[in-house]
Amino acid sequence: DIQMTQSPSSLSASVGDRITITCRASQDISDYLAWFQQKPGKAPKSLIYAASTLHSGVPSKFSGSGSGTDFTLTISSLQPEDFATYYCQQYDTYPLTFGPGTTVDVK
Amino acid sequence: DVHLVESGGGLVQPGRSLRLSCEASGFTFDDYAMHWVRQAPGKGLEWVSGISWNSDRIGYADSVKGRFSISRDNAKNSLYLHMNSLRPEDTAFYFCAKGRKYHSLSPFDNWGQGTLVTVSP
């Protein structure tokens, strides 16, 4: 199975900060990488697929990059609604696997 | 708008069975792959199973293989998860998610709100 890791596991930031989350796959997954946002008590929300393509309606402050095994999610200017947990996921191979998540909270 | 509504969760004893349903609306259901994802309380997301548009490609997480079975009824716009031999570690919120394409190795776009399954004596 493909293992997904994320760093950091948590980070504290302020409104207006630019933050970057890293996701690493245990083997080459090309660009079959997605990012999700989840707030407490809510269903996940799909942000990005194909490593860098935003889903419809996702604001452009979110961006993704990478290919192969190393990927990043960047939020250019953190807003109050962005404090949440972020997960990466590979959909290259069964079983699909998620990273353990990165929680972004208020500094 | 896409709507996915899960149902069928509840309290069940270890070793028993349960069937979850996901009713879809707002899109042409039989054009898209579908998935189940679960989340134990306070834990991360775990993909459970996925099914292609015509059910010819199905996958399972190792943790549920041989116990859970995914199916779909395109005439009823519905996705199912048949869960047998339930264990306490299966306790979780179960979400259904829609794929962006017909094949099951495609990214998710929409999610349901989830249904809680609690496995306890």
mmCIF file of C-alpha atoms in Angstrom:
data_model
loop_
_atom_site.group_PDB
_atom_site.id
_atom_site.type_symbol
_atom_site.label_atom_id
_atom_site.label_comp_id
_atom_site.label_asym_id
_atom_site.label_seq_id
_atom_site.Cartn_x
_atom_site.Cartn_y
_atom_site.Cartn_z
ATOM 1 C CA ASP A 1 0.000 0.000 0.000
ATOM 2 C CA ILE A 2 1.096 3.577 -0.630
ATOM 3 C CA GLN A 3 1.797 5.425 2.611
ATOM 4 C CA MET A 4 1.084 9.145 2.806
ATOM 5 C CA THR A 5 2.808 11.417 5.306
ATOM 6 C CA GLN A 6 2.178 15.077 6.061
ATOM 7 C CA SER A 7 4.194 17.753 7.784
ATOM 8 C CA PRO A 8 3.770 19.471 10.035
ATOM 9 C CA SER A 9 1.089 17.592 11.962
ATOM 10 C CA SER A 10 -0.086 20.928 13.298
ATOM 11 C CA LEU A 11 0.768 24.559 12.882
ATOM 12 C CA SER A 12 -0.262 27.799 14.522
ATOM 13 C CA ALA A 13 -0.713 30.811 12.321
ATOM 14 C CA SER A 14 -2.268 34.260 12.191
ATOM 15 C CA VAL A 15 -4.800 35.808 9.850
ATOM 16 C CA GLY A 16 -2.959 37.023 6.778
ATOM 17 C CA ASP A 17 -0.128 34.501 7.048
ATOM 18 C CA ARG A 18 1.020 32.422 4.096
ATOM 19 C CA ILE A 19 1.264 28.777 5.081
ATOM 20 C CA THR A 20 2.517 25.653 3.357
ATOM 21 C CA ILE A 21 1.727 22.026 4.154
ATOM 22 C CA THR A 22 3.817 19.199 2.754
ATOM 23 C CA CYS A 23 2.601 15.761 1.727
ATOM 24 C CA ARG A 24 4.850 12.877 0.735
ATOM 25 C CA ALA A 25 3.947 9.572 -0.901
ATOM 26 C CA SER A 26 5.925 6.387 -0.285
ATOM 27 C CA GLN A 27 6.155 5.796 -4.040
ATOM 28 C CA ASP A 28 5.655 7.697 -7.283
ATOM 29 C CA ILE A 29 2.003 8.660 -7.741
ATOM 30 C CA SER A 30 2.513 11.058 -10.662
ATOM 31 C CA ASP A 31 -0.014 13.851 -10.003
ATOM 32 C CA TYR A 32 -2.808 11.652 -8.610
ATOM 33 C CA LEU A 33 -2.959 13.697 -5.442
ATOM 34 C CA ALA A 34 -5.909 15.471 -3.834
ATOM 35 C CA TRP A 35 -6.289 17.876 -0.915
ATOM 36 C CA PHE A 36 -9.269 18.186 1.437
ATOM 37 C CA GLN A 37 -10.279 20.595 4.174
ATOM 38 C CA GLN A 38 -12.298 19.521 7.189
ATOM 39 C CA LYS A 39 -13.746 21.600 9.989
ATOM 40 C CA PRO A 40 -14.845 20.079 13.321
ATOM 41 C CA GLY A 41 -18.151 18.256 13.083
ATOM 42 C CA LYS A 42 -18.377 18.740 9.333
ATOM 43 C CA ALA A 43 -17.856 16.598 6.258
ATOM 44 C CA PRO A 44 -14.618 17.047 4.354
ATOM 45 C CA LYS A 45 -14.544 19.529 1.501
ATOM 46 C CA SER A 46 -12.632 18.826 -1.695
ATOM 47 C CA LEU A 47 -10.108 21.554 -2.516
ATOM 48 C CA ILE A 48 -7.628 20.331 -5.113
ATOM 49 C CA TYR A 49 -7.153 17.357 -7.443
ATOM 50 C CA ALA A 50 -4.437 16.381 -9.909
ATOM 51 C CA ALA A 51 -2.013 17.987 -7.443
ATOM 52 C CA SER A 52 -2.752 21.543 -8.559
ATOM 53 C CA THR A 53 -6.263 21.875 -10.036
ATOM 54 C CA LEU A 54 -8.792 23.686 -7.867
ATOM 55 C CA HIS A 55 -12.296 22.277 -7.638
ATOM 56 C CA SER A 56 -15.041 24.594 -8.796
ATOM 57 C CA GLY A 57 -15.755 27.323 -6.263
ATOM 58 C CA VAL A 58 -12.504 26.947 -4.328
ATOM 59 C CA PRO A 59 -10.867 30.362 -3.883
ATOM 60 C CA SER A 60 -7.568 31.066 -5.574
ATOM 61 C CA LYS A 61 -5.798 31.663 -2.258
ATOM 62 C CA PHE A 62 -5.405 27.867 -2.240
ATOM 63 C CA SER A 63 -2.763 26.377 -4.495
ATOM 64 C CA GLY A 64 -1.143 23.002 -4.870
ATOM 65 C CA SER A 65 2.033 21.810 -6.479
ATOM 66 C CA GLY A 66 4.246 18.798 -6.887
ATOM 67 C CA SER A 67 4.468 15.489 -8.679
ATOM 68 C CA GLY A 68 5.959 12.088 -8.097
ATOM 69 C CA THR A 69 6.320 11.789 -4.333
ATOM 70 C CA ASP A 70 6.445 15.350 -2.969
ATOM 71 C CA PHE A 71 3.536 17.772 -2.868
ATOM 72 C CA THR A 72 2.569 21.015 -1.184
ATOM 73 C CA LEU A 73 -0.613 22.883 -0.334
ATOM 74 C CA THR A 74 -0.257 26.630 0.126
ATOM 75 C CA ILE A 75 -2.762 29.121 1.470
ATOM 76 C CA SER A 76 -1.595 32.557 0.390
ATOM 77 C CA SER A 77 -3.350 34.696 2.998
ATOM 78 C CA LEU A 78 -4.967 32.816 5.839
ATOM 79 C CA GLN A 79 -8.494 33.899 6.722
ATOM 80 C CA PRO A 80 -10.580 32.958 9.778
ATOM 81 C CA GLU A 81 -12.561 30.393 7.769
ATOM 82 C CA ASP A 82 -9.335 28.579 6.817
ATOM 83 C CA PHE A 83 -8.550 27.305 10.313
ATOM 84 C CA ALA A 84 -9.219 23.607 9.852
ATOM 85 C CA THR A 85 -7.567 20.252 9.291
ATOM 86 C CA TYR A 86 -6.133 19.496 5.851
ATOM 87 C CA TYR A 87 -5.650 16.028 4.387
ATOM 88 C CA CYS A 88 -3.872 14.838 1.293
ATOM 89 C CA GLN A 89 -4.902 11.652 -0.521
ATOM 90 C CA GLN A 90 -3.469 9.564 -3.318
ATOM 91 C CA TYR A 91 -5.817 8.069 -5.900
ATOM 92 C CA ASP A 92 -3.180 6.452 -8.089
ATOM 93 C CA THR A 93 -3.583 2.926 -6.749
ATOM 94 C CA TYR A 94 -5.932 0.852 -4.641
ATOM 95 C CA PRO A 95 -6.252 1.063 -1.738
ATOM 96 C CA LEU A 96 -6.678 4.819 -1.801
ATOM 97 C CA THR A 97 -4.862 6.339 1.159
ATOM 98 C CA PHE A 98 -5.024 9.586 3.087
ATOM 99 C CA GLY A 99 -2.318 11.420 4.948
ATOM 100 C CA PRO A 100 -2.751 11.770 8.726
ATOM 101 C CA GLY A 101 -3.807 15.406 8.485
ATOM 102 C CA THR A 102 -2.423 18.823 9.369
ATOM 103 C CA THR A 103 -4.359 20.965 11.809
ATOM 104 C CA VAL A 104 -4.073 24.719 11.301
ATOM 105 C CA ASP A 105 -5.062 26.707 14.361
ATOM 106 C CA VAL A 106 -4.899 30.261 15.602
ATOM 107 C CA LYS A 107 -1.594 31.456 16.987
ATOM 108 C CA ASP B 1 -26.774 20.945 -6.786
ATOM 109 C CA VAL B 2 -25.266 17.595 -5.874
ATOM 110 C CA HIS B 3 -26.757 16.047 -2.761
ATOM 111 C CA LEU B 4 -25.553 12.888 -1.041
ATOM 112 C CA VAL B 5 -27.522 11.664 1.966
ATOM 113 C CA GLU B 6 -26.288 8.728 4.017
ATOM 114 C CA SER B 7 -28.519 6.616 6.225
ATOM 115 C CA GLY B 8 -28.537 3.316 8.065
ATOM 116 C CA GLY B 9 -26.093 4.055 10.852
ATOM 117 C CA GLY B 10 -26.736 3.245 14.480
ATOM 118 C CA LEU B 11 -25.674 1.145 17.436
ATOM 119 C CA VAL B 12 -24.872 -2.487 16.647
ATOM 120 C CA GLN B 13 -23.278 -5.318 18.613
ATOM 121 C CA PRO B 14 -19.923 -6.786 17.631
ATOM 122 C CA GLY B 15 -20.256 -9.565 15.092
ATOM 123 C CA ARG B 16 -23.536 -8.255 13.705
ATOM 124 C CA SER B 17 -24.269 -6.723 10.320
ATOM 125 C CA LEU B 18 -25.467 -3.363 9.072
ATOM 126 C CA ARG B 19 -26.223 -1.841 5.672
ATOM 127 C CA LEU B 20 -25.535 1.799 4.940
ATOM 128 C CA SER B 21 -27.204 3.661 2.086
ATOM 129 C CA CYS B 22 -26.301 6.821 0.235
ATOM 130 C CA GLU B 23 -29.039 8.447 -1.825
ATOM 131 C CA ALA B 24 -27.764 10.718 -4.573
ATOM 132 C CA SER B 25 -29.442 13.561 -6.423
ATOM 133 C CA GLY B 26 -28.536 16.528 -8.579
ATOM 134 C CA PHE B 27 -26.375 14.634 -11.064
ATOM 135 C CA THR B 28 -26.478 11.641 -13.402
ATOM 136 C CA PHE B 29 -25.614 8.981 -10.843
ATOM 137 C CA ASP B 30 -24.615 6.241 -13.274
ATOM 138 C CA ASP B 31 -21.976 8.453 -14.893
ATOM 139 C CA TYR B 32 -19.747 8.541 -11.822
ATOM 140 C CA ALA B 33 -17.748 6.363 -9.467
ATOM 141 C CA MET B 34 -18.685 6.435 -5.792
ATOM 142 C CA HIS B 35 -16.815 5.808 -2.554
ATOM 143 C CA TRP B 36 -17.191 5.257 1.169
ATOM 144 C CA VAL B 37 -14.801 6.985 3.585
ATOM 145 C CA ARG B 38 -14.898 6.681 7.360
ATOM 146 C CA GLN B 39 -13.600 8.645 10.297
ATOM 147 C CA ALA B 40 -13.354 7.283 13.811
ATOM 148 C CA PRO B 41 -14.166 9.911 16.460
ATOM 149 C CA GLY B 42 -11.219 12.263 16.833
ATOM 150 C CA LYS B 43 -9.195 10.464 14.140
ATOM 151 C CA GLY B 44 -8.280 11.001 10.508
ATOM 152 C CA LEU B 45 -9.957 9.989 7.278
ATOM 153 C CA GLU B 46 -9.806 6.385 6.071
ATOM 154 C CA TRP B 47 -10.948 5.295 2.624
ATOM 155 C CA VAL B 48 -13.138 2.204 2.928
ATOM 156 C CA SER B 49 -14.269 1.216 -0.555
ATOM 157 C CA GLY B 50 -14.927 2.485 -4.058
ATOM 158 C CA ILE B 51 -17.001 1.350 -7.039
ATOM 159 C CA SER B 52 -16.919 2.360 -10.685
ATOM 160 C CA TRP B 53 -19.966 3.606 -12.564
ATOM 161 C CA ASN B 54 -20.997 0.142 -13.768
ATOM 162 C CA SER B 55 -19.676 -1.839 -10.777
ATOM 163 C CA ASP B 56 -16.949 -3.544 -12.836
ATOM 164 C CA ARG B 57 -14.110 -2.120 -10.730
ATOM 165 C CA ILE B 58 -14.321 -2.306 -6.959
ATOM 166 C CA GLY B 59 -11.707 -1.781 -4.276
ATOM 167 C CA TYR B 60 -11.520 -2.193 -0.517
ATOM 168 C CA ALA B 61 -9.251 -1.126 2.299
ATOM 169 C CA ASP B 62 -7.337 -4.032 3.811
ATOM 170 C CA SER B 63 -9.079 -3.379 7.139
ATOM 171 C CA VAL B 64 -12.516 -4.250 5.715
ATOM 172 C CA LYS B 65 -11.715 -6.687 2.904
ATOM 173 C CA GLY B 66 -13.770 -9.857 3.239
ATOM 174 C CA ARG B 67 -16.196 -8.254 5.711
ATOM 175 C CA PHE B 68 -17.633 -5.257 3.838
ATOM 176 C CA SER B 69 -19.221 -5.208 0.394
ATOM 177 C CA ILE B 70 -19.986 -2.142 -1.710
ATOM 178 C CA SER B 71 -22.764 -2.063 -4.286
ATOM 179 C CA ARG B 72 -24.855 0.418 -6.205
ATOM 180 C CA ASP B 73 -28.285 0.525 -7.805
ATOM 181 C CA ASN B 74 -28.138 3.017 -10.641
ATOM 182 C CA ALA B 75 -31.901 2.807 -11.176
ATOM 183 C CA LYS B 76 -32.403 4.037 -7.624
ATOM 184 C CA ASN B 77 -29.500 6.531 -7.578
ATOM 185 C CA SER B 78 -28.203 4.732 -4.518
ATOM 186 C CA LEU B 79 -24.922 3.464 -3.132
ATOM 187 C CA TYR B 80 -24.697 0.830 -0.409
ATOM 188 C CA LEU B 81 -22.174 -0.538 2.051
ATOM 189 C CA HIS B 82 -22.941 -3.959 3.459
ATOM 190 C CA MET B 83 -20.973 -4.408 6.662
ATOM 191 C CA ASN B 84 -20.625 -7.861 8.208
ATOM 192 C CA SER B 85 -18.742 -9.179 11.240
ATOM 193 C CA LEU B 86 -18.578 -5.689 12.691
ATOM 194 C CA ARG B 87 -15.864 -4.903 15.207
ATOM 195 C CA PRO B 88 -15.536 -2.102 17.781
ATOM 196 C CA GLU B 89 -12.796 -0.579 15.618
ATOM 197 C CA ASP B 90 -15.367 -0.078 12.831
ATOM 198 C CA THR B 91 -16.998 2.604 14.985
ATOM 199 C CA ALA B 92 -16.869 5.765 12.882
ATOM 200 C CA PHE B 93 -18.722 8.335 10.858
ATOM 201 C CA TYR B 94 -19.213 6.913 7.371
ATOM 202 C CA PHE B 95 -19.268 9.372 4.472
ATOM 203 C CA CYS B 96 -20.163 8.686 0.878
ATOM 204 C CA ALA B 97 -18.254 10.637 -1.745
ATOM 205 C CA LYS B 98 -18.744 11.137 -5.471
ATOM 206 C CA GLY B 99 -15.929 10.632 -7.947
ATOM 207 C CA ARG B 100 -15.259 13.169 -10.672
ATOM 208 C CA LYS B 101 -15.284 10.499 -13.361
ATOM 209 C CA TYR B 102 -16.783 7.125 -14.157
ATOM 210 C CA HIS B 103 -13.799 5.057 -13.050
ATOM 211 C CA SER B 104 -13.091 4.462 -9.388
ATOM 212 C CA LEU B 105 -9.522 5.797 -9.492
ATOM 213 C CA SER B 106 -10.715 9.371 -9.859
ATOM 214 C CA PRO B 107 -10.680 12.196 -7.340
ATOM 215 C CA PHE B 108 -13.630 12.932 -5.097
ATOM 216 C CA ASP B 109 -15.605 16.119 -5.548
ATOM 217 C CA ASN B 110 -18.742 16.006 -3.394
ATOM 218 C CA TRP B 111 -19.333 14.500 0.028
ATOM 219 C CA GLY B 112 -22.348 13.570 2.098
ATOM 220 C CA GLN B 113 -22.778 14.638 5.709
ATOM 221 C CA GLY B 114 -22.096 11.181 7.107
ATOM 222 C CA THR B 115 -23.822 8.607 9.275
ATOM 223 C CA LEU B 116 -22.491 7.321 12.589
ATOM 224 C CA VAL B 117 -21.936 3.623 13.173
ATOM 225 C CA THR B 118 -21.232 2.552 16.739
ATOM 226 C CA VAL B 119 -20.164 -1.035 17.378
ATOM 227 C CA SER B 120 -20.505 -1.869 21.048
ATOM 228 C CA PRO B 121 -21.911 -4.682 23.229
#
